[in-house]
Amino acid sequence: MALKMVKGSIDRMFDKNLQDLVRGIRNHKEDEAKYISQCIDEIKQELKQDNIAVKANAVCKLTYLQMLGYDISWAAFNIIEVMSASKFTFKRIGYLAASQCFHEGTDVIMLTTNQIRKDLSSPNQYDTGVALTGLSCFVTPDLARDLANDIMTLMSHTKPYIRKKAVLIMYKVFLKYPESLRPAFPRLKEKLEDPDPGVQSAAVNVICELARRNPKNYLSLAPLFFKLMTSSTNNWVLIKIIKLFGALTPLEPRLGKKLIEPLTNLIHSTSAMSLLYECVNTVICGLFFQLCVQKLRILIEDSDQNLKYLGLLAMSKILKTHPKSVQSHKDLILQCLDDKDESIRLRALDLLYGMVSKKNLMEIVKKLMIHVDKAEGTTYRDELLTKIIDICSQSNYQYITNFEWYISILVELTRLEGTRHGHLIAAQMLDVAIRVKAIRKFAVSQMAMLLDNAHLIASNTQRNGICEVLYAAAWICGEFSEHLEEANQTLEAMLRPKVTTLPGHIQAVYVQNMVKLYASILQQKEQAGEKEAAQEITQLMIERLPQFVQSADLEVQERASCILQLIKYIQKLQAKEVPVAEEVIALFAGELNPVAPKAQKKVPVPEGLDLDAWINEPPSDSESEDEKPKTIFHEEEQRHSRHRQPEIDEEELARRREARKQEQANNPFYIKSSPSPQKRYQDTPGVEHIPVVQIDLSVPLKVPGMPMSDQYVKLEEERRHKQKLEKDKKKKKQKKEKRGKHHRHNSLHTESEEDIAPAHHVDIITEEMPENALPSDEDDKDPNDPYKALDIDLDKPLADSEKLPVQRHRNVETLKSPDSEVPLVEKKSKKPKKKEKKHKDKERDKGKKKEKEKKVVEEEEEEVKKVILQDLHYFSSCCYLLLSSFCCLGTTYDIQGNLQHDSQVTVSVIFENKSTSFLKSMELNVLDSLNTKMLRPEGSSVHDGIPVPFQLPPGISNEAQFVFTLQSIVMAQKLKGTLSFIVKDDEGSTHEKLDFKLHFSCASYLITTPCYSDAFAKLLESGDLHMSSIKVDGISISFQHLLAKICFHHHFSVVERVDSCASMYSRSIQGHHVCLLVKKGENSVSIDGKCNDSTLLSNLLDEMKETLSKC
Amino acid sequence: MIHFILLFSRQGKLRLQKWYTTLPDKEKKKIIREIIQIILSRNQKTSSFVDWKDLKLVYKRYASLYFCCAIEDQDNELLTLEVVHRYVELLDRYFGNVCELDIIFNFEKAYFILDEFIIGGEVQETSKKTAVKAIEDSDMLQETVEEYMNKPAF
């Protein structure tokens, strides 16, 4: 022994300690991995030694290695060993290691419960402290449940050092085990007034965290916090309290008023920027904005980047609720766009999004466009691009008054090189062109130009690159080809060989829309009688299409070859001089109905349809589960589903267009400006469409002929001015009519939002929804919010059942079987039973009655039974046995143990009236045995029956309960009894009697009690159980069903199941443990049982044998 | 609530990590790599706050060491900077003019100090004096490895 110890100490001399390890790693820079794996081998050796100091040293080194990224989960058990060392030196290291590497998935964590509990109650405060610290890192729901009570006790520890730790840990416990919140809350509240400031601040912290998630439960604490806020000088605490008030004020507006004074004082007096920021942040919830925005301006104007950033952040919060107060600082925000720091620029962009109005949209976007040009780095430029589109398209293009302007902005954006957001621009183009009918003509002309200049754009063919806009351009030109001026030219542009270098899905759209274009050209030519021109265009198609037929993309190839054949056919017809245009055009007639994105979700489930039920039983094995269904169509195709067709009739639009033209014609300012771009195109189409030879320059090129969006800004201003003038005129007129009732009209009023009417009408059609769609929008809620569970009403008084579990090993006893507490009251469960008894002659009836009276059914006959159970664990239900049957009265019963009393069982009897007569004055009497007695009301003798507390009309069933007391439960019992009742029908009433036998099986004394496998194992090991076993042959049902049957009839629960072997557990009302091991062989089942009482066990097994032999 | 605290060097070497939410190791490693990369790539003149997923990163550089905290959306950034600063002050008091090497060689001490200051992601002790005293007191209990080596084992 001594030798071993000497050896141990010598070994230690050669051990590396942590410092050596760190030094070693630093010295082995080249072969670090090799050195460390060598060290890990050493550590493994050290962990094998008995000496706890060596182990602790090893664990300490492991913790360091863990930080370097090495897996040390294999040492979890050793860590626990070190945690349970008696010396603080080692314990501390153990807990540190545990807190670094344990997580909820660590399986050995459940072994720590008792150790932690021991440490929590250690007389040494540092032992407790180190355990609490560790626990805060690796607490699991199980640990939280088992230790909640211990930690709660520590909240009232004598040492503030422990109190404050315990208070803070409670928050973690609440999160993992929400049931503990209500019982622990009163004590937590107490801690707000703890004499120690540290504890107080801890309590404020925890309540603040809780209240932020579910503020309404903490409103009652407001006065207390108010007192704290006015008395405390600790900035750390103040910040938390102010944060808490920030969460409370939206719920209680009166609080805001009260807070103004103290908060203003703080804002004015404090030197701590963090406190100032917190105050401002809180005030945003509904107090005085002007002051804040001004203060924030100071923050933003500061040279300190941190303050600038936070100022912008806070500003964006004000913007959400009070946009007006922020909008006046637009200049400042726009300045921030020039900042060097990207995060500040992004914040400023966010702010701009909320600041736009109809009035300033064009101006803001213009500024942004300048930034797009200047921007370095694609990420920021992409961000700008998405922001421009977001700003313009927000709330259904609410702020856009001129769509020609918007389209030209979009077209200008296509000049961006290397952007990832081509598809965004494309989607916008499609959306606008489809929804704003009035803009289509303009859009088509712009798109035709894009197609013409496709070579500029197509240079970047990467996914989602800018070439995506060609997708939109092609589609728009094809779909609205009737608006196209120079369809021939566009068609030719689409047929250029360069097109084949585009991505497949774009080519596919090209091919499809070529035909649309072709169809409309054909129609045009035929109507004009230019047959040759029509044949020419057909010839062109036939010449050029084969390049698409050769495409590697399946979609393109298929479409192209299909269309090629079609056109060849048309050519044949044309040769015979048959007019074909009408029929070709008919191919593309008709409108697509728009469907809302959420429409599918909103279809109500028809009555009687259970979506969770299997249609077919699923195949047993999980073969090929990961195989995802392949999309048949290209992803891009799906975008069409979002587009809606406008539904405003043409007449209305024409009328409006006319009105607008009239307006423009009458506008005195209109003449001065350049001609409308739309007009310009119409006037000079030839120049626009002459392809210009492009020199490849890296400078962003201006696409020729494209109008600069700036023109529109000017135009728009004029339009607005004119509108205003008209309005003023009208107003003046009105005033004249009113004979100057108001003395002076304030004609210098600033334009308000409502005054600006959009130039084009946007069809904001609500998308199609299924009929009787559910209006609720609850589908956005996240069910997995961990904080939801903490939304608990804290003002309700505590119920007994809510008390925290006190130290006990896996207190299974407290889990109650759901049926056990049914009180002896009449239950009005009126489930109409459908068993209809044929009406029989009274005479025949009486004859049979006698026979049946003798033939009392006493054996178990199962009622309706559906034993298809998925979850065997918590299955506990009543199986009702047929008590007695009579032609006009059916009774079934079930016996259940009573948990509160270890010597009582409750018998529930269902009476069902199967006759057409009325049954009343039912009375049940049982002949008591020595062991089993019916519980009668006080004062009545053993021979009195108990009246059934209801009457039964025909066809109705009802349940009554009777309580029996028993002494011994080890044997099954049978009791004789009678039920007397009066049958009343038209002919009068007769008194009837019914004999029965109540069978108290041993199983009916068992209560389904779930049991954990570890407790189960302990039970079996304890050795004070008797053993017995049975074997039943000829079992054909599946093991699953077999277990279900045992659970169902004999009130067992499954502890563990492995293949065809299962352990089961149950408890009798008198506390006998019954453990079973059920094994299924080929055609037989063997059951080994263990129980405190051998008689009970053998009786139970006999009963089980009987049940099983019926299978 | 602070979700985690990371200390790392300018070369991107992790010096200390403390997690107040439990995550699998793999996840942690991924996050650490990502965050170190984000922060090291930032210019010195930029602000100390970065939005990261649904959290906010607040970091500050002291000499060659970065201190980085991940906090929730509603938390106060400036307060977090002060938390970081207070931790540095505590380290300074304990080690006396702390440097990166102190933290490397006594990394468990750095953890113990942090544990006395922050628990479960919340500040537990705002007073420097109390925190340092608690650490020193518990150190009194702990014999150093050297002392232990010098003691006879039998």
PDB file of C-alpha atoms in Angstrom, chain A residues 62-232:
ATOM      1  CA  LEU A  62      -8.416  18.862 -20.777  1.00  0.00           C
ATOM      2  CA  THR A  63     -10.418  22.031 -20.198  1.00  0.00           C
ATOM      3  CA  TYR A  64      -7.638  23.981 -21.815  1.00  0.00           C
ATOM      4  CA  LEU A  65      -7.565  21.612 -24.757  1.00  0.00           C
ATOM      5  CA  GLN A  66     -11.316  21.870 -25.068  1.00  0.00           C
ATOM      6  CA  MET A  67     -10.912  25.586 -25.630  1.00  0.00           C
ATOM      7  CA  LEU A  68      -8.454  24.878 -28.394  1.00  0.00           C
ATOM      8  CA  GLY A  69     -11.193  22.904 -30.059  1.00  0.00           C
ATOM      9  CA  TYR A  70     -10.461  19.343 -29.015  1.00  0.00           C
ATOM     10  CA  ASP A  71     -13.281  17.002 -28.147  1.00  0.00           C
ATOM     11  CA  ILE A  72     -13.201  16.001 -24.511  1.00  0.00           C
ATOM     12  CA  SER A  73     -16.682  14.580 -24.167  1.00  0.00           C
ATOM     13  CA  TRP A  74     -15.113  11.156 -23.621  1.00  0.00           C
ATOM     14  CA  ALA A  75     -13.862  12.352 -20.245  1.00  0.00           C
ATOM     15  CA  ALA A  76     -17.306  13.406 -19.005  1.00  0.00           C
ATOM     16  CA  PHE A  77     -17.334  10.711 -16.374  1.00  0.00           C
ATOM     17  CA  ASN A  78     -13.908  11.698 -15.075  1.00  0.00           C
ATOM     18  CA  ILE A  79     -15.064  15.253 -14.843  1.00  0.00           C
ATOM     19  CA  ILE A  80     -17.912  14.135 -12.617  1.00  0.00           C
ATOM     20  CA  GLU A  81     -15.416  12.263 -10.469  1.00  0.00           C
ATOM     21  CA  VAL A  82     -13.409  15.413 -10.004  1.00  0.00           C
ATOM     22  CA  MET A  83     -16.572  17.410  -9.323  1.00  0.00           C
ATOM     23  CA  SER A  84     -17.355  15.109  -6.443  1.00  0.00           C
ATOM     24  CA  ALA A  85     -13.921  15.482  -4.863  1.00  0.00           C
ATOM     25  CA  SER A  86     -14.161  16.664  -1.292  1.00  0.00           C
ATOM     26  CA  LYS A  87     -11.424  19.262  -1.649  1.00  0.00           C
ATOM     27  CA  PHE A  88     -12.451  22.631  -2.992  1.00  0.00           C
ATOM     28  CA  THR A  89      -9.259  22.775  -5.062  1.00  0.00           C
ATOM     29  CA  PHE A  90     -10.381  19.873  -7.199  1.00  0.00           C
ATOM     30  CA  LYS A  91     -14.086  20.453  -7.041  1.00  0.00           C
ATOM     31  CA  ARG A  92     -13.566  23.864  -8.555  1.00  0.00           C
ATOM     32  CA  ILE A  93     -11.687  22.410 -11.497  1.00  0.00           C
ATOM     33  CA  GLY A  94     -14.292  19.732 -11.991  1.00  0.00           C
ATOM     34  CA  TYR A  95     -17.141  22.192 -12.095  1.00  0.00           C
ATOM     35  CA  LEU A  96     -15.236  24.458 -14.445  1.00  0.00           C
ATOM     36  CA  ALA A  97     -14.684  21.611 -16.850  1.00  0.00           C
ATOM     37  CA  ALA A  98     -18.321  20.581 -16.585  1.00  0.00           C
ATOM     38  CA  SER A  99     -19.565  24.070 -17.262  1.00  0.00           C
ATOM     39  CA  GLN A 100     -17.369  24.265 -20.325  1.00  0.00           C
ATOM     40  CA  CYS A 101     -18.253  21.007 -21.958  1.00  0.00           C
ATOM     41  CA  PHE A 102     -21.539  19.631 -20.615  1.00  0.00           C
ATOM     42  CA  HIS A 103     -24.678  20.284 -22.571  1.00  0.00           C
ATOM     43  CA  GLU A 104     -28.170  18.881 -22.620  1.00  0.00           C
ATOM     44  CA  GLY A 105     -27.111  15.949 -24.694  1.00  0.00           C
ATOM     45  CA  THR A 106     -24.429  14.834 -22.230  1.00  0.00           C
ATOM     46  CA  ASP A 107     -25.834  11.608 -20.887  1.00  0.00           C
ATOM     47  CA  VAL A 108     -23.862  11.388 -17.665  1.00  0.00           C
ATOM     48  CA  ILE A 109     -25.373  14.660 -16.529  1.00  0.00           C
ATOM     49  CA  MET A 110     -28.158  12.841 -14.746  1.00  0.00           C
ATOM     50  CA  LEU A 111     -25.577  11.259 -12.468  1.00  0.00           C
ATOM     51  CA  THR A 112     -24.698  14.654 -11.079  1.00  0.00           C
ATOM     52  CA  THR A 113     -28.031  15.439  -9.445  1.00  0.00           C
ATOM     53  CA  ASN A 114     -27.165  14.127  -6.026  1.00  0.00           C
ATOM     54  CA  GLN A 115     -23.636  15.474  -6.065  1.00  0.00           C
ATOM     55  CA  ILE A 116     -24.878  18.945  -6.920  1.00  0.00           C
ATOM     56  CA  ARG A 117     -27.526  18.742  -4.250  1.00  0.00           C
ATOM     57  CA  LYS A 118     -24.870  17.804  -1.730  1.00  0.00           C
ATOM     58  CA  ASP A 119     -22.673  20.695  -2.788  1.00  0.00           C
ATOM     59  CA  LEU A 120     -25.577  23.114  -2.674  1.00  0.00           C
ATOM     60  CA  SER A 121     -26.147  22.307   0.944  1.00  0.00           C
ATOM     61  CA  SER A 122     -22.448  22.344   1.828  1.00  0.00           C
ATOM     62  CA  PRO A 123     -21.489  24.421   4.862  1.00  0.00           C
ATOM     63  CA  ASN A 124     -18.735  26.039   2.815  1.00  0.00           C
ATOM     64  CA  GLN A 125     -20.194  28.917   0.843  1.00  0.00           C
ATOM     65  CA  TYR A 126     -17.625  28.545  -1.906  1.00  0.00           C
ATOM     66  CA  ASP A 127     -18.604  24.922  -2.490  1.00  0.00           C
ATOM     67  CA  THR A 128     -22.171  26.103  -2.925  1.00  0.00           C
ATOM     68  CA  GLY A 129     -21.086  28.974  -5.095  1.00  0.00           C
ATOM     69  CA  VAL A 130     -19.060  26.837  -7.424  1.00  0.00           C
ATOM     70  CA  ALA A 131     -21.941  24.386  -7.785  1.00  0.00           C
ATOM     71  CA  LEU A 132     -24.360  27.186  -8.584  1.00  0.00           C
ATOM     72  CA  THR A 133     -22.010  28.672 -11.147  1.00  0.00           C
ATOM     73  CA  GLY A 134     -21.575  25.335 -12.833  1.00  0.00           C
ATOM     74  CA  LEU A 135     -25.270  24.648 -12.761  1.00  0.00           C
ATOM     75  CA  SER A 136     -25.980  27.915 -14.521  1.00  0.00           C
ATOM     76  CA  CYS A 137     -24.110  26.592 -17.519  1.00  0.00           C
ATOM     77  CA  PHE A 138     -25.390  23.087 -17.853  1.00  0.00           C
ATOM     78  CA  VAL A 139     -28.795  22.993 -16.197  1.00  0.00           C
ATOM     79  CA  THR A 140     -31.169  20.629 -17.974  1.00  0.00           C
ATOM     80  CA  PRO A 141     -34.939  20.311 -17.536  1.00  0.00           C
ATOM     81  CA  ASP A 142     -34.378  17.246 -15.341  1.00  0.00           C
ATOM     82  CA  LEU A 143     -31.826  18.977 -13.152  1.00  0.00           C
ATOM     83  CA  ALA A 144     -34.040  22.040 -12.958  1.00  0.00           C
ATOM     84  CA  ARG A 145     -36.978  19.986 -11.785  1.00  0.00           C
ATOM     85  CA  ASP A 146     -35.019  18.023  -9.235  1.00  0.00           C
ATOM     86  CA  LEU A 147     -33.061  20.941  -7.839  1.00  0.00           C
ATOM     87  CA  ALA A 148     -35.584  23.771  -8.071  1.00  0.00           C
ATOM     88  CA  ASN A 149     -36.581  23.396  -4.463  1.00  0.00           C
ATOM     89  CA  ASP A 150     -32.979  23.347  -3.229  1.00  0.00           C
ATOM     90  CA  ILE A 151     -32.093  26.475  -5.148  1.00  0.00           C
ATOM     91  CA  MET A 152     -35.220  28.193  -3.940  1.00  0.00           C
ATOM     92  CA  THR A 153     -34.155  27.480  -0.381  1.00  0.00           C
ATOM     93  CA  LEU A 154     -30.765  29.001  -1.117  1.00  0.00           C
ATOM     94  CA  MET A 155     -32.462  32.243  -2.093  1.00  0.00           C
ATOM     95  CA  SER A 156     -32.923  32.787   1.642  1.00  0.00           C
ATOM     96  CA  HIS A 157     -29.398  31.710   2.582  1.00  0.00           C
ATOM     97  CA  THR A 158     -27.716  33.717   5.323  1.00  0.00           C
ATOM     98  CA  LYS A 159     -24.831  34.754   3.083  1.00  0.00           C
ATOM     99  CA  PRO A 160     -25.572  37.339   0.409  1.00  0.00           C
ATOM    100  CA  TYR A 161     -22.865  35.717  -1.735  1.00  0.00           C
ATOM    101  CA  ILE A 162     -25.043  32.640  -2.091  1.00  0.00           C
ATOM    102  CA  ARG A 163     -28.341  34.510  -2.202  1.00  0.00           C
ATOM    103  CA  LYS A 164     -27.449  36.547  -5.239  1.00  0.00           C
ATOM    104  CA  LYS A 165     -26.143  33.534  -7.128  1.00  0.00           C
ATOM    105  CA  ALA A 166     -29.236  31.532  -6.282  1.00  0.00           C
ATOM    106  CA  VAL A 167     -31.520  34.337  -7.418  1.00  0.00           C
ATOM    107  CA  LEU A 168     -29.798  34.583 -10.785  1.00  0.00           C
ATOM    108  CA  ILE A 169     -29.779  30.836 -11.311  1.00  0.00           C
ATOM    109  CA  MET A 170     -33.502  30.736 -10.708  1.00  0.00           C
ATOM    110  CA  TYR A 171     -33.985  32.438 -14.068  1.00  0.00           C
ATOM    111  CA  LYS A 172     -32.248  29.548 -15.774  1.00  0.00           C
ATOM    112  CA  VAL A 173     -34.366  27.140 -13.795  1.00  0.00           C
ATOM    113  CA  PHE A 174     -37.558  28.941 -14.824  1.00  0.00           C
ATOM    114  CA  LEU A 175     -36.602  28.632 -18.442  1.00  0.00           C
ATOM    115  CA  LYS A 176     -35.994  24.911 -18.167  1.00  0.00           C
ATOM    116  CA  TYR A 177     -38.797  24.118 -15.767  1.00  0.00           C
ATOM    117  CA  PRO A 178     -41.526  26.736 -16.055  1.00  0.00           C
ATOM    118  CA  GLU A 179     -43.676  25.106 -13.382  1.00  0.00           C
ATOM    119  CA  SER A 180     -41.247  26.389 -10.784  1.00  0.00           C
ATOM    120  CA  LEU A 181     -41.981  30.031 -11.524  1.00  0.00           C
ATOM    121  CA  ARG A 182     -45.199  30.373  -9.559  1.00  0.00           C
ATOM    122  CA  PRO A 183     -44.021  28.714  -6.368  1.00  0.00           C
ATOM    123  CA  ALA A 184     -40.712  30.593  -6.430  1.00  0.00           C
ATOM    124  CA  PHE A 185     -42.062  33.976  -7.364  1.00  0.00           C
ATOM    125  CA  PRO A 186     -43.094  35.288  -3.923  1.00  0.00           C
ATOM    126  CA  ARG A 187     -39.586  34.700  -2.662  1.00  0.00           C
ATOM    127  CA  LEU A 188     -38.074  36.316  -5.706  1.00  0.00           C
ATOM    128  CA  LYS A 189     -40.246  39.352  -5.097  1.00  0.00           C
ATOM    129  CA  GLU A 190     -39.019  39.460  -1.500  1.00  0.00           C
ATOM    130  CA  LYS A 191     -35.459  39.682  -2.766  1.00  0.00           C
ATOM    131  CA  LEU A 192     -36.210  42.989  -4.448  1.00  0.00           C
ATOM    132  CA  GLU A 193     -36.029  44.470  -0.972  1.00  0.00           C
ATOM    133  CA  ASP A 194     -33.039  42.513   0.200  1.00  0.00           C
ATOM    134  CA  PRO A 195     -30.667  44.494   2.398  1.00  0.00           C
ATOM    135  CA  ASP A 196     -27.708  43.505   0.236  1.00  0.00           C
ATOM    136  CA  PRO A 197     -27.468  45.608  -2.942  1.00  0.00           C
ATOM    137  CA  GLY A 198     -25.956  42.724  -4.897  1.00  0.00           C
ATOM    138  CA  VAL A 199     -28.905  40.468  -4.166  1.00  0.00           C
ATOM    139  CA  GLN A 200     -31.282  43.281  -4.917  1.00  0.00           C
ATOM    140  CA  SER A 201     -29.693  43.921  -8.269  1.00  0.00           C
ATOM    141  CA  ALA A 202     -29.769  40.199  -9.040  1.00  0.00           C
ATOM    142  CA  ALA A 203     -33.492  40.092  -8.318  1.00  0.00           C
ATOM    143  CA  VAL A 204     -34.067  43.151 -10.492  1.00  0.00           C
ATOM    144  CA  ASN A 205     -32.126  41.448 -13.268  1.00  0.00           C
ATOM    145  CA  VAL A 206     -34.189  38.297 -13.136  1.00  0.00           C
ATOM    146  CA  ILE A 207     -37.546  40.020 -12.935  1.00  0.00           C
ATOM    147  CA  CYS A 208     -36.561  42.379 -15.709  1.00  0.00           C
ATOM    148  CA  GLU A 209     -35.702  39.432 -17.945  1.00  0.00           C
ATOM    149  CA  LEU A 210     -38.953  37.711 -17.094  1.00  0.00           C
ATOM    150  CA  ALA A 211     -41.041  40.822 -17.552  1.00  0.00           C
ATOM    151  CA  ARG A 212     -39.605  41.644 -20.932  1.00  0.00           C
ATOM    152  CA  ARG A 213     -41.066  38.462 -22.329  1.00  0.00           C
ATOM    153  CA  ASN A 214     -44.436  38.576 -20.656  1.00  0.00           C
ATOM    154  CA  PRO A 215     -44.876  42.053 -19.222  1.00  0.00           C
ATOM    155  CA  LYS A 216     -48.532  41.846 -18.318  1.00  0.00           C
ATOM    156  CA  ASN A 217     -47.899  39.435 -15.461  1.00  0.00           C
ATOM    157  CA  TYR A 218     -45.590  41.873 -13.758  1.00  0.00           C
ATOM    158  CA  LEU A 219     -47.644  45.037 -13.849  1.00  0.00           C
ATOM    159  CA  SER A 220     -48.437  44.688 -10.172  1.00  0.00           C
ATOM    160  CA  LEU A 221     -44.756  45.165  -9.367  1.00  0.00           C
ATOM    161  CA  ALA A 222     -44.651  48.619 -10.926  1.00  0.00           C
ATOM    162  CA  PRO A 223     -44.996  50.593  -7.661  1.00  0.00           C
ATOM    163  CA  LEU A 224     -42.180  48.617  -6.080  1.00  0.00           C
ATOM    164  CA  PHE A 225     -39.917  49.246  -9.030  1.00  0.00           C
ATOM    165  CA  PHE A 226     -40.841  52.880  -9.086  1.00  0.00           C
ATOM    166  CA  LYS A 227     -39.673  53.149  -5.513  1.00  0.00           C
ATOM    167  CA  LEU A 228     -36.438  51.380  -6.402  1.00  0.00           C
ATOM    168  CA  MET A 229     -35.852  53.626  -9.355  1.00  0.00           C
ATOM    169  CA  THR A 230     -36.185  56.807  -7.380  1.00  0.00           C
ATOM    170  CA  SER A 231     -34.055  55.545  -4.517  1.00  0.00           C
ATOM    171  CA  SER A 232     -31.295  53.617  -6.263  1.00  0.00           C
TER     172      SER A 232
END
